Amino acid sequence: MFFVRKVQNEIHNEIGNAKFCLIVDEARDESKREQMELVIRFVDKHGFVKERLIDVVHVKDITSATLKQEICSALSHHNLNIQNVRGQATTSVLEDLATNGSTCSQRDDATYTLKSLLSFDFIFILHMMKEIMGITDKLCQALQQKSQDILNAMHLIPDMGASFSDIIRSRRKKDVVTIEHHYRVDIFTSVIDFQLKELNSRFSEQATELLILSTSLDPKGVFKLFSVCNIWLLAKNFIL
């Protein structure tokens, strides 16, 4: 028992605070009791993928609820943070479909999707979207606050039109496409265009004008935003 604990401690030290995924298998032992083997797959500090068996647990059945409970208990017992678990179900399912799909079309779709998920382009876009969402989240949080007036929130939105009008060029004019051009124009600009269309669909020019002009009627700060000109435009464009 002392040796087992020593090995488990070494595995725990090897994993540290790294992200990991779980490989779970169930089988029956010699006494016909159900048991669950729990394997941790992780990348060590040298960049190598490692797999370590950390526990074998007897379970009363192999339902999803029981397995979930036992997995959580095992991770807690070994002082492994469940927040560090990362799933690999998507690629595993796609690999199975690419090989054993019921139809040719299904196998082709799975193969294409799997190659796309494993490509550098997909990882590049994923990281870029994370950065973009981190920036736009500040705007989303500001717009969700009832106490936030629209004029202050509008300061968080840059004028994106001029920035990208000179970047996007017709594909017919591309004679030689470099790697830099591919990621800067074909990928980065495409993602930004998608985000702009999303914002424009939520905030049309007319709706934005209505919100800005309506701030003149805001009583906060003893009507500090009061503007006769804006009230006149509000009445002219949206009421009269």
JSON list of C-alpha atoms in Angstrom, two decimals:
[
{"chain": "A", "resi": 1, "resn": "MET", "atom": "CA", "xyz": [0.00, 0.00, 0.00]},
{"chain": "A", "resi": 2, "resn": "PHE", "atom": "CA", "xyz": [2.90, 2.32, 0.79]},
{"chain": "A", "resi": 3, "resn": "PHE", "atom": "CA", "xyz": [4.43, 1.62, -2.63]},
{"chain": "A", "resi": 4, "resn": "VAL", "atom": "CA", "xyz": [1.10, 2.32, -4.37]},
{"chain": "A", "resi": 5, "resn": "ARG", "atom": "CA", "xyz": [0.74, 5.63, -2.56]},
{"chain": "A", "resi": 6, "resn": "LYS", "atom": "CA", "xyz": [4.30, 6.58, -3.45]},
{"chain": "A", "resi": 7, "resn": "VAL", "atom": "CA", "xyz": [3.69, 5.87, -7.16]},
{"chain": "A", "resi": 8, "resn": "GLN", "atom": "CA", "xyz": [0.44, 7.86, -7.09]},
{"chain": "A", "resi": 9, "resn": "ASN", "atom": "CA", "xyz": [2.23, 10.81, -5.48]},
{"chain": "A", "resi": 10, "resn": "GLU", "atom": "CA", "xyz": [4.90, 10.71, -8.17]},
{"chain": "A", "resi": 11, "resn": "ILE", "atom": "CA", "xyz": [2.19, 10.73, -10.87]},
{"chain": "A", "resi": 12, "resn": "HIS", "atom": "CA", "xyz": [0.46, 13.64, -9.16]},
{"chain": "A", "resi": 13, "resn": "ASN", "atom": "CA", "xyz": [3.72, 15.60, -9.02]},
{"chain": "A", "resi": 14, "resn": "GLU", "atom": "CA", "xyz": [4.35, 14.82, -12.68]},
{"chain": "A", "resi": 15, "resn": "ILE", "atom": "CA", "xyz": [0.91, 16.13, -13.70]},
{"chain": "A", "resi": 16, "resn": "GLY", "atom": "CA", "xyz": [1.10, 19.18, -11.44]},
{"chain": "A", "resi": 17, "resn": "ASN", "atom": "CA", "xyz": [-1.41, 21.83, -12.51]},
{"chain": "A", "resi": 18, "resn": "ALA", "atom": "CA", "xyz": [-1.40, 20.80, -16.17]},
{"chain": "A", "resi": 19, "resn": "LYS", "atom": "CA", "xyz": [-4.58, 20.32, -18.19]},
{"chain": "A", "resi": 20, "resn": "PHE", "atom": "CA", "xyz": [-5.46, 16.68, -18.77]},
{"chain": "A", "resi": 21, "resn": "CYS", "atom": "CA", "xyz": [-8.09, 14.43, -20.27]},
{"chain": "A", "resi": 22, "resn": "LEU", "atom": "CA", "xyz": [-9.59, 11.26, -18.88]},
{"chain": "A", "resi": 23, "resn": "ILE", "atom": "CA", "xyz": [-9.59, 7.79, -20.39]},
{"chain": "A", "resi": 24, "resn": "VAL", "atom": "CA", "xyz": [-12.16, 5.61, -18.64]},
{"chain": "A", "resi": 25, "resn": "ASP", "atom": "CA", "xyz": [-12.72, 1.91, -19.20]},
{"chain": "A", "resi": 26, "resn": "GLU", "atom": "CA", "xyz": [-15.00, -0.49, -17.40]},
{"chain": "A", "resi": 27, "resn": "ALA", "atom": "CA", "xyz": [-14.69, -4.24, -17.06]},
{"chain": "A", "resi": 28, "resn": "ARG", "atom": "CA", "xyz": [-15.44, -7.10, -14.66]},
{"chain": "A", "resi": 29, "resn": "ASP", "atom": "CA", "xyz": [-12.86, -8.61, -12.37]},
{"chain": "A", "resi": 30, "resn": "GLU", "atom": "CA", "xyz": [-12.52, -12.30, -11.50]},
{"chain": "A", "resi": 31, "resn": "SER", "atom": "CA", "xyz": [-15.37, -12.02, -9.00]},
{"chain": "A", "resi": 32, "resn": "LYS", "atom": "CA", "xyz": [-17.67, -10.58, -11.73]},
{"chain": "A", "resi": 33, "resn": "ARG", "atom": "CA", "xyz": [-17.79, -7.17, -10.02]},
{"chain": "A", "resi": 34, "resn": "GLU", "atom": "CA", "xyz": [-17.87, -4.08, -12.19]},
{"chain": "A", "resi": 35, "resn": "GLN", "atom": "CA", "xyz": [-14.76, -1.95, -11.99]},
{"chain": "A", "resi": 36, "resn": "MET", "atom": "CA", "xyz": [-13.59, 1.26, -13.58]},
{"chain": "A", "resi": 37, "resn": "GLU", "atom": "CA", "xyz": [-10.03, 1.98, -14.69]},
{"chain": "A", "resi": 38, "resn": "LEU", "atom": "CA", "xyz": [-9.10, 5.68, -14.71]},
{"chain": "A", "resi": 39, "resn": "VAL", "atom": "CA", "xyz": [-6.21, 6.86, -16.90]},
{"chain": "A", "resi": 40, "resn": "ILE", "atom": "CA", "xyz": [-4.92, 10.43, -17.12]},
{"chain": "A", "resi": 41, "resn": "ARG", "atom": "CA", "xyz": [-3.53, 11.74, -20.42]},
{"chain": "A", "resi": 42, "resn": "PHE", "atom": "CA", "xyz": [-1.51, 14.95, -20.20]},
{"chain": "A", "resi": 43, "resn": "VAL", "atom": "CA", "xyz": [1.42, 16.83, -21.71]},
{"chain": "A", "resi": 44, "resn": "ASP", "atom": "CA", "xyz": [4.46, 16.98, -19.44]},
{"chain": "A", "resi": 45, "resn": "LYS", "atom": "CA", "xyz": [6.78, 19.97, -18.98]},
{"chain": "A", "resi": 46, "resn": "HIS", "atom": "CA", "xyz": [8.97, 18.69, -21.84]},
{"chain": "A", "resi": 47, "resn": "GLY", "atom": "CA", "xyz": [6.05, 18.66, -24.29]},
{"chain": "A", "resi": 48, "resn": "PHE", "atom": "CA", "xyz": [5.57, 14.87, -24.41]},
{"chain": "A", "resi": 49, "resn": "VAL", "atom": "CA", "xyz": [2.13, 13.24, -24.20]},
{"chain": "A", "resi": 50, "resn": "LYS", "atom": "CA", "xyz": [1.97, 10.90, -21.21]},
{"chain": "A", "resi": 51, "resn": "GLU", "atom": "CA", "xyz": [-0.66, 8.44, -20.00]},
{"chain": "A", "resi": 52, "resn": "ARG", "atom": "CA", "xyz": [-0.79, 7.29, -16.39]},
{"chain": "A", "resi": 53, "resn": "LEU", "atom": "CA", "xyz": [-3.12, 4.83, -14.66]},
{"chain": "A", "resi": 54, "resn": "ILE", "atom": "CA", "xyz": [-4.10, 6.52, -11.41]},
{"chain": "A", "resi": 55, "resn": "ASP", "atom": "CA", "xyz": [-6.84, 4.31, -9.99]},
{"chain": "A", "resi": 56, "resn": "VAL", "atom": "CA", "xyz": [-9.01, 1.22, -10.32]},
{"chain": "A", "resi": 57, "resn": "VAL", "atom": "CA", "xyz": [-12.39, 1.64, -8.63]},
{"chain": "A", "resi": 58, "resn": "HIS", "atom": "CA", "xyz": [-15.17, -0.89, -8.02]},
{"chain": "A", "resi": 59, "resn": "VAL", "atom": "CA", "xyz": [-18.58, 0.46, -9.08]},
{"chain": "A", "resi": 60, "resn": "LYS", "atom": "CA", "xyz": [-22.09, -0.80, -8.42]},
{"chain": "A", "resi": 61, "resn": "ASP", "atom": "CA", "xyz": [-23.08, -0.26, -12.08]},
{"chain": "A", "resi": 62, "resn": "ILE", "atom": "CA", "xyz": [-21.80, 1.43, -15.22]},
{"chain": "A", "resi": 63, "resn": "THR", "atom": "CA", "xyz": [-24.48, 4.08, -15.67]},
{"chain": "A", "resi": 64, "resn": "SER", "atom": "CA", "xyz": [-23.32, 7.58, -16.54]},
{"chain": "A", "resi": 65, "resn": "ALA", "atom": "CA", "xyz": [-24.43, 8.96, -13.16]},
{"chain": "A", "resi": 66, "resn": "THR", "atom": "CA", "xyz": [-22.43, 6.36, -11.23]},
{"chain": "A", "resi": 67, "resn": "LEU", "atom": "CA", "xyz": [-19.33, 6.77, -13.39]},
{"chain": "A", "resi": 68, "resn": "LYS", "atom": "CA", "xyz": [-19.49, 10.57, -13.04]},
{"chain": "A", "resi": 69, "resn": "GLN", "atom": "CA", "xyz": [-19.74, 10.31, -9.25]},
{"chain": "A", "resi": 70, "resn": "GLU", "atom": "CA", "xyz": [-16.85, 7.85, -9.01]},
{"chain": "A", "resi": 71, "resn": "ILE", "atom": "CA", "xyz": [-14.66, 9.90, -11.38]},
{"chain": "A", "resi": 72, "resn": "CYS", "atom": "CA", "xyz": [-15.20, 13.05, -9.31]},
{"chain": "A", "resi": 73, "resn": "SER", "atom": "CA", "xyz": [-14.45, 11.14, -6.11]},
{"chain": "A", "resi": 74, "resn": "ALA", "atom": "CA", "xyz": [-11.27, 9.65, -7.58]},
{"chain": "A", "resi": 75, "resn": "LEU", "atom": "CA", "xyz": [-9.99, 13.01, -8.82]},
{"chain": "A", "resi": 76, "resn": "SER", "atom": "CA", "xyz": [-10.72, 14.61, -5.45]},
{"chain": "A", "resi": 77, "resn": "HIS", "atom": "CA", "xyz": [-8.95, 11.73, -3.68]},
{"chain": "A", "resi": 78, "resn": "HIS", "atom": "CA", "xyz": [-5.85, 12.30, -5.80]},
{"chain": "A", "resi": 79, "resn": "ASN", "atom": "CA", "xyz": [-5.99, 16.09, -5.38]},
{"chain": "A", "resi": 80, "resn": "LEU", "atom": "CA", "xyz": [-6.55, 16.65, -9.10]},
{"chain": "A", "resi": 81, "resn": "ASN", "atom": "CA", "xyz": [-8.60, 19.71, -10.03]},
{"chain": "A", "resi": 82, "resn": "ILE", "atom": "CA", "xyz": [-11.62, 18.73, -12.13]},
{"chain": "A", "resi": 83, "resn": "GLN", "atom": "CA", "xyz": [-11.49, 22.21, -13.69]},
{"chain": "A", "resi": 84, "resn": "ASN", "atom": "CA", "xyz": [-8.32, 21.10, -15.50]},
{"chain": "A", "resi": 85, "resn": "VAL", "atom": "CA", "xyz": [-10.12, 18.31, -17.36]},
{"chain": "A", "resi": 86, "resn": "ARG", "atom": "CA", "xyz": [-10.26, 18.78, -21.12]},
{"chain": "A", "resi": 87, "resn": "GLY", "atom": "CA", "xyz": [-12.39, 16.60, -23.39]},
{"chain": "A", "resi": 88, "resn": "GLN", "atom": "CA", "xyz": [-11.38, 14.75, -26.55]},
{"chain": "A", "resi": 89, "resn": "ALA", "atom": "CA", "xyz": [-14.79, 13.34, -27.41]},
{"chain": "A", "resi": 90, "resn": "THR", "atom": "CA", "xyz": [-15.19, 15.35, -30.63]},
{"chain": "A", "resi": 91, "resn": "THR", "atom": "CA", "xyz": [-12.08, 14.06, -32.36]},
{"chain": "A", "resi": 92, "resn": "SER", "atom": "CA", "xyz": [-12.68, 10.52, -31.13]},
{"chain": "A", "resi": 93, "resn": "VAL", "atom": "CA", "xyz": [-16.20, 10.46, -32.55]},
{"chain": "A", "resi": 94, "resn": "LEU", "atom": "CA", "xyz": [-15.04, 11.94, -35.86]},
{"chain": "A", "resi": 95, "resn": "GLU", "atom": "CA", "xyz": [-12.22, 9.39, -36.16]},
{"chain": "A", "resi": 96, "resn": "ASP", "atom": "CA", "xyz": [-14.74, 6.61, -35.62]},
{"chain": "A", "resi": 97, "resn": "LEU", "atom": "CA", "xyz": [-17.18, 8.08, -38.17]},
{"chain": "A", "resi": 98, "resn": "ALA", "atom": "CA", "xyz": [-14.41, 8.62, -40.72]},
{"chain": "A", "resi": 99, "resn": "THR", "atom": "CA", "xyz": [-13.59, 4.91, -40.54]},
{"chain": "A", "resi": 100, "resn": "ASN", "atom": "CA", "xyz": [-16.89, 3.24, -39.68]},
{"chain": "A", "resi": 101, "resn": "GLY", "atom": "CA", "xyz": [-19.52, 5.68, -40.97]},
{"chain": "A", "resi": 102, "resn": "SER", "atom": "CA", "xyz": [-22.65, 4.04, -42.36]},
{"chain": "A", "resi": 103, "resn": "THR", "atom": "CA", "xyz": [-22.52, 5.97, -45.66]},
{"chain": "A", "resi": 104, "resn": "CYS", "atom": "CA", "xyz": [-19.79, 7.29, -47.93]},
{"chain": "A", "resi": 105, "resn": "SER", "atom": "CA", "xyz": [-21.09, 10.84, -47.50]},
{"chain": "A", "resi": 106, "resn": "GLN", "atom": "CA", "xyz": [-20.95, 10.54, -43.71]},
{"chain": "A", "resi": 107, "resn": "ARG", "atom": "CA", "xyz": [-17.38, 9.23, -43.82]},
{"chain": "A", "resi": 108, "resn": "ASP", "atom": "CA", "xyz": [-16.28, 12.02, -46.17]},
{"chain": "A", "resi": 109, "resn": "ASP", "atom": "CA", "xyz": [-17.89, 14.72, -44.01]},
{"chain": "A", "resi": 110, "resn": "ALA", "atom": "CA", "xyz": [-16.28, 13.32, -40.87]},
{"chain": "A", "resi": 111, "resn": "THR", "atom": "CA", "xyz": [-12.86, 13.12, -42.53]},
{"chain": "A", "resi": 112, "resn": "TYR", "atom": "CA", "xyz": [-13.08, 16.70, -43.80]},
{"chain": "A", "resi": 113, "resn": "THR", "atom": "CA", "xyz": [-14.27, 18.03, -40.43]},
{"chain": "A", "resi": 114, "resn": "LEU", "atom": "CA", "xyz": [-11.55, 16.16, -38.56]},
{"chain": "A", "resi": 115, "resn": "LYS", "atom": "CA", "xyz": [-8.84, 17.54, -40.86]},
{"chain": "A", "resi": 116, "resn": "SER", "atom": "CA", "xyz": [-10.24, 21.05, -40.38]},
{"chain": "A", "resi": 117, "resn": "LEU", "atom": "CA", "xyz": [-10.23, 20.73, -36.59]},
{"chain": "A", "resi": 118, "resn": "LEU", "atom": "CA", "xyz": [-6.63, 19.53, -36.59]},
{"chain": "A", "resi": 119, "resn": "SER", "atom": "CA", "xyz": [-5.39, 22.20, -39.01]},
{"chain": "A", "resi": 120, "resn": "PHE", "atom": "CA", "xyz": [-3.27, 25.20, -38.03]},
{"chain": "A", "resi": 121, "resn": "ASP", "atom": "CA", "xyz": [-5.86, 27.54, -39.58]},
{"chain": "A", "resi": 122, "resn": "PHE", "atom": "CA", "xyz": [-8.54, 26.33, -37.15]},
{"chain": "A", "resi": 123, "resn": "ILE", "atom": "CA", "xyz": [-6.27, 26.75, -34.11]},
{"chain": "A", "resi": 124, "resn": "PHE", "atom": "CA", "xyz": [-5.24, 30.20, -35.34]},
{"chain": "A", "resi": 125, "resn": "ILE", "atom": "CA", "xyz": [-8.87, 31.31, -35.73]},
{"chain": "A", "resi": 126, "resn": "LEU", "atom": "CA", "xyz": [-9.76, 29.80, -32.34]},
{"chain": "A", "resi": 127, "resn": "HIS", "atom": "CA", "xyz": [-7.08, 31.81, -30.55]},
{"chain": "A", "resi": 128, "resn": "MET", "atom": "CA", "xyz": [-8.01, 34.96, -32.46]},
{"chain": "A", "resi": 129, "resn": "MET", "atom": "CA", "xyz": [-11.69, 34.55, -31.62]},
{"chain": "A", "resi": 130, "resn": "LYS", "atom": "CA", "xyz": [-10.73, 34.18, -27.94]},
{"chain": "A", "resi": 131, "resn": "GLU", "atom": "CA", "xyz": [-8.93, 37.52, -28.10]},
{"chain": "A", "resi": 132, "resn": "ILE", "atom": "CA", "xyz": [-11.79, 39.20, -29.97]},
{"chain": "A", "resi": 133, "resn": "MET", "atom": "CA", "xyz": [-14.43, 37.88, -27.57]},
{"chain": "A", "resi": 134, "resn": "GLY", "atom": "CA", "xyz": [-12.32, 39.11, -24.66]},
{"chain": "A", "resi": 135, "resn": "ILE", "atom": "CA", "xyz": [-12.46, 42.63, -26.12]},
{"chain": "A", "resi": 136, "resn": "THR", "atom": "CA", "xyz": [-16.13, 42.64, -27.16]},
{"chain": "A", "resi": 137, "resn": "ASP", "atom": "CA", "xyz": [-17.14, 41.18, -23.79]},
{"chain": "A", "resi": 138, "resn": "LYS", "atom": "CA", "xyz": [-16.43, 44.59, -22.21]},
{"chain": "A", "resi": 139, "resn": "LEU", "atom": "CA", "xyz": [-18.98, 46.14, -24.57]},
{"chain": "A", "resi": 140, "resn": "CYS", "atom": "CA", "xyz": [-21.52, 43.39, -23.90]},
{"chain": "A", "resi": 141, "resn": "GLN", "atom": "CA", "xyz": [-21.17, 43.84, -20.14]},
{"chain": "A", "resi": 142, "resn": "ALA", "atom": "CA", "xyz": [-21.57, 47.61, -20.48]},
{"chain": "A", "resi": 143, "resn": "LEU", "atom": "CA", "xyz": [-24.72, 47.30, -22.59]},
{"chain": "A", "resi": 144, "resn": "GLN", "atom": "CA", "xyz": [-26.25, 44.85, -20.12]},
{"chain": "A", "resi": 145, "resn": "GLN", "atom": "CA", "xyz": [-25.98, 47.30, -17.23]},
{"chain": "A", "resi": 146, "resn": "LYS", "atom": "CA", "xyz": [-29.24, 49.17, -16.76]},
{"chain": "A", "resi": 147, "resn": "SER", "atom": "CA", "xyz": [-27.39, 52.09, -15.21]},
{"chain": "A", "resi": 148, "resn": "GLN", "atom": "CA", "xyz": [-25.12, 52.45, -18.25]},
{"chain": "A", "resi": 149, "resn": "ASP", "atom": "CA", "xyz": [-26.28, 55.18, -20.62]},
{"chain": "A", "resi": 150, "resn": "ILE", "atom": "CA", "xyz": [-25.89, 54.50, -24.32]},
{"chain": "A", "resi": 151, "resn": "LEU", "atom": "CA", "xyz": [-23.47, 57.37, -24.94]},
{"chain": "A", "resi": 152, "resn": "ASN", "atom": "CA", "xyz": [-20.90, 55.94, -22.55]},
{"chain": "A", "resi": 153, "resn": "ALA", "atom": "CA", "xyz": [-21.32, 52.48, -24.08]},
{"chain": "A", "resi": 154, "resn": "MET", "atom": "CA", "xyz": [-20.90, 53.87, -27.59]},
{"chain": "A", "resi": 155, "resn": "HIS", "atom": "CA", "xyz": [-17.41, 55.10, -26.65]},
{"chain": "A", "resi": 156, "resn": "LEU", "atom": "CA", "xyz": [-16.41, 51.43, -26.39]},
{"chain": "A", "resi": 157, "resn": "ILE", "atom": "CA", "xyz": [-17.24, 50.85, -30.09]},
{"chain": "A", "resi": 158, "resn": "PRO", "atom": "CA", "xyz": [-14.47, 51.97, -32.46]},
{"chain": "A", "resi": 159, "resn": "ASP", "atom": "CA", "xyz": [-15.18, 53.11, -36.03]},
{"chain": "A", "resi": 160, "resn": "MET", "atom": "CA", "xyz": [-14.29, 49.89, -37.80]},
{"chain": "A", "resi": 161, "resn": "GLY", "atom": "CA", "xyz": [-15.40, 50.86, -41.32]},
{"chain": "A", "resi": 162, "resn": "ALA", "atom": "CA", "xyz": [-12.36, 52.88, -42.38]},
{"chain": "A", "resi": 163, "resn": "SER", "atom": "CA", "xyz": [-9.92, 50.45, -40.83]},
{"chain": "A", "resi": 164, "resn": "PHE", "atom": "CA", "xyz": [-10.86, 47.56, -43.06]},
{"chain": "A", "resi": 165, "resn": "SER", "atom": "CA", "xyz": [-11.98, 49.21, -46.30]},
{"chain": "A", "resi": 166, "resn": "ASP", "atom": "CA", "xyz": [-8.36, 49.43, -47.49]},
{"chain": "A", "resi": 167, "resn": "ILE", "atom": "CA", "xyz": [-7.42, 45.95, -46.32]},
{"chain": "A", "resi": 168, "resn": "ILE", "atom": "CA", "xyz": [-10.05, 43.90, -48.12]},
{"chain": "A", "resi": 169, "resn": "ARG", "atom": "CA", "xyz": [-9.20, 43.54, -51.77]},
{"chain": "A", "resi": 170, "resn": "SER", "atom": "CA", "xyz": [-10.78, 41.59, -54.61]},
{"chain": "A", "resi": 171, "resn": "ARG", "atom": "CA", "xyz": [-9.58, 38.04, -54.97]},
{"chain": "A", "resi": 172, "resn": "ARG", "atom": "CA", "xyz": [-9.12, 38.61, -58.72]},
{"chain": "A", "resi": 173, "resn": "LYS", "atom": "CA", "xyz": [-6.26, 41.01, -57.98]},
{"chain": "A", "resi": 174, "resn": "LYS", "atom": "CA", "xyz": [-4.30, 38.38, -56.07]},
{"chain": "A", "resi": 175, "resn": "ASP", "atom": "CA", "xyz": [-1.46, 37.10, -58.22]},
{"chain": "A", "resi": 176, "resn": "VAL", "atom": "CA", "xyz": [0.86, 35.91, -55.47]},
{"chain": "A", "resi": 177, "resn": "VAL", "atom": "CA", "xyz": [-0.60, 35.10, -52.05]},
{"chain": "A", "resi": 178, "resn": "THR", "atom": "CA", "xyz": [1.94, 34.97, -49.23]},
{"chain": "A", "resi": 179, "resn": "ILE", "atom": "CA", "xyz": [1.44, 33.24, -45.90]},
{"chain": "A", "resi": 180, "resn": "GLU", "atom": "CA", "xyz": [1.24, 36.64, -44.20]},
{"chain": "A", "resi": 181, "resn": "HIS", "atom": "CA", "xyz": [-1.43, 37.78, -46.68]},
{"chain": "A", "resi": 182, "resn": "HIS", "atom": "CA", "xyz": [-3.41, 34.57, -46.16]},
{"chain": "A", "resi": 183, "resn": "TYR", "atom": "CA", "xyz": [-3.65, 34.98, -42.38]},
{"chain": "A", "resi": 184, "resn": "ARG", "atom": "CA", "xyz": [-3.93, 38.77, -42.38]},
{"chain": "A", "resi": 185, "resn": "VAL", "atom": "CA", "xyz": [-6.59, 39.09, -45.11]},
{"chain": "A", "resi": 186, "resn": "ASP", "atom": "CA", "xyz": [-8.27, 35.74, -45.75]},
{"chain": "A", "resi": 187, "resn": "ILE", "atom": "CA", "xyz": [-8.60, 34.76, -42.10]},
{"chain": "A", "resi": 188, "resn": "PHE", "atom": "CA", "xyz": [-8.25, 37.79, -39.81]},
{"chain": "A", "resi": 189, "resn": "THR", "atom": "CA", "xyz": [-10.34, 40.14, -41.96]},
{"chain": "A", "resi": 190, "resn": "SER", "atom": "CA", "xyz": [-12.99, 37.49, -42.57]},
{"chain": "A", "resi": 191, "resn": "VAL", "atom": "CA", "xyz": [-13.47, 36.99, -38.85]},
{"chain": "A", "resi": 192, "resn": "ILE", "atom": "CA", "xyz": [-13.66, 40.74, -38.24]},
{"chain": "A", "resi": 193, "resn": "ASP", "atom": "CA", "xyz": [-16.25, 41.07, -41.04]},
{"chain": "A", "resi": 194, "resn": "PHE", "atom": "CA", "xyz": [-18.29, 38.34, -39.41]},
{"chain": "A", "resi": 195, "resn": "GLN", "atom": "CA", "xyz": [-18.19, 40.18, -36.08]},
{"chain": "A", "resi": 196, "resn": "LEU", "atom": "CA", "xyz": [-19.18, 43.47, -37.73]},
{"chain": "A", "resi": 197, "resn": "LYS", "atom": "CA", "xyz": [-22.16, 41.85, -39.45]},
{"chain": "A", "resi": 198, "resn": "GLU", "atom": "CA", "xyz": [-23.22, 40.41, -36.12]},
{"chain": "A", "resi": 199, "resn": "LEU", "atom": "CA", "xyz": [-23.07, 43.86, -34.48]},
{"chain": "A", "resi": 200, "resn": "ASN", "atom": "CA", "xyz": [-24.85, 45.55, -37.40]},
{"chain": "A", "resi": 201, "resn": "SER", "atom": "CA", "xyz": [-27.67, 43.00, -37.27]},
{"chain": "A", "resi": 202, "resn": "ARG", "atom": "CA", "xyz": [-28.22, 43.83, -33.60]},
{"chain": "A", "resi": 203, "resn": "PHE", "atom": "CA", "xyz": [-27.73, 47.60, -33.83]},
{"chain": "A", "resi": 204, "resn": "SER", "atom": "CA", "xyz": [-29.06, 49.12, -37.05]},
{"chain": "A", "resi": 205, "resn": "GLU", "atom": "CA", "xyz": [-28.21, 52.73, -37.92]},
{"chain": "A", "resi": 206, "resn": "GLN", "atom": "CA", "xyz": [-31.77, 53.84, -37.14]},
{"chain": "A", "resi": 207, "resn": "ALA", "atom": "CA", "xyz": [-31.89, 52.01, -33.80]},
{"chain": "A", "resi": 208, "resn": "THR", "atom": "CA", "xyz": [-28.52, 53.45, -32.78]},
{"chain": "A", "resi": 209, "resn": "GLU", "atom": "CA", "xyz": [-29.67, 56.98, -33.64]},
{"chain": "A", "resi": 210, "resn": "LEU", "atom": "CA", "xyz": [-32.86, 56.49, -31.62]},
{"chain": "A", "resi": 211, "resn": "LEU", "atom": "CA", "xyz": [-30.89, 55.31, -28.56]},
{"chain": "A", "resi": 212, "resn": "ILE", "atom": "CA", "xyz": [-28.44, 58.23, -28.76]},
{"chain": "A", "resi": 213, "resn": "LEU", "atom": "CA", "xyz": [-31.17, 60.86, -29.17]},
{"chain": "A", "resi": 214, "resn": "SER", "atom": "CA", "xyz": [-33.21, 59.29, -26.36]},
{"chain": "A", "resi": 215, "resn": "THR", "atom": "CA", "xyz": [-30.42, 59.95, -23.86]},
{"chain": "A", "resi": 216, "resn": "SER", "atom": "CA", "xyz": [-31.49, 63.64, -23.91]},
{"chain": "A", "resi": 217, "resn": "LEU", "atom": "CA", "xyz": [-34.55, 62.57, -21.91]},
{"chain": "A", "resi": 218, "resn": "ASP", "atom": "CA", "xyz": [-32.47, 60.81, -19.24]},
{"chain": "A", "resi": 219, "resn": "PRO", "atom": "CA", "xyz": [-33.19, 62.54, -15.89]},
{"chain": "A", "resi": 220, "resn": "LYS", "atom": "CA", "xyz": [-29.94, 61.38, -14.28]},
{"chain": "A", "resi": 221, "resn": "GLY", "atom": "CA", "xyz": [-27.60, 64.11, -13.10]},
{"chain": "A", "resi": 222, "resn": "VAL", "atom": "CA", "xyz": [-30.37, 66.73, -13.24]},
{"chain": "A", "resi": 223, "resn": "PHE", "atom": "CA", "xyz": [-30.78, 66.18, -17.01]},
{"chain": "A", "resi": 224, "resn": "LYS", "atom": "CA", "xyz": [-27.08, 66.75, -17.69]},
{"chain": "A", "resi": 225, "resn": "LEU", "atom": "CA", "xyz": [-27.52, 65.18, -21.15]},
{"chain": "A", "resi": 226, "resn": "PHE", "atom": "CA", "xyz": [-30.48, 67.40, -22.00]},
{"chain": "A", "resi": 227, "resn": "SER", "atom": "CA", "xyz": [-30.27, 68.81, -25.53]},
{"chain": "A", "resi": 228, "resn": "VAL", "atom": "CA", "xyz": [-32.99, 70.79, -27.30]},
{"chain": "A", "resi": 229, "resn": "CYS", "atom": "CA", "xyz": [-31.45, 69.95, -30.66]},
{"chain": "A", "resi": 230, "resn": "ASN", "atom": "CA", "xyz": [-31.49, 66.21, -29.96]},
{"chain": "A", "resi": 231, "resn": "ILE", "atom": "CA", "xyz": [-35.09, 66.35, -28.71]},
{"chain": "A", "resi": 232, "resn": "TRP", "atom": "CA", "xyz": [-36.09, 68.19, -31.88]},
{"chain": "A", "resi": 233, "resn": "LEU", "atom": "CA", "xyz": [-34.38, 65.53, -34.03]},
{"chain": "A", "resi": 234, "resn": "LEU", "atom": "CA", "xyz": [-36.00, 62.78, -31.96]},
{"chain": "A", "resi": 235, "resn": "ALA", "atom": "CA", "xyz": [-39.45, 64.25, -32.52]},
{"chain": "A", "resi": 236, "resn": "LYS", "atom": "CA", "xyz": [-38.80, 64.92, -36.19]},
{"chain": "A", "resi": 237, "resn": "ASN", "atom": "CA", "xyz": [-37.34, 61.52, -37.12]},
{"chain": "A", "resi": 238, "resn": "PHE", "atom": "CA", "xyz": [-39.28, 59.14, -34.86]},
{"chain": "A", "resi": 239, "resn": "ILE", "atom": "CA", "xyz": [-42.43, 60.80, -33.55]},
{"chain": "A", "resi": 240, "resn": "LEU", "atom": "CA", "xyz": [-43.86, 63.33, -36.03]}
]
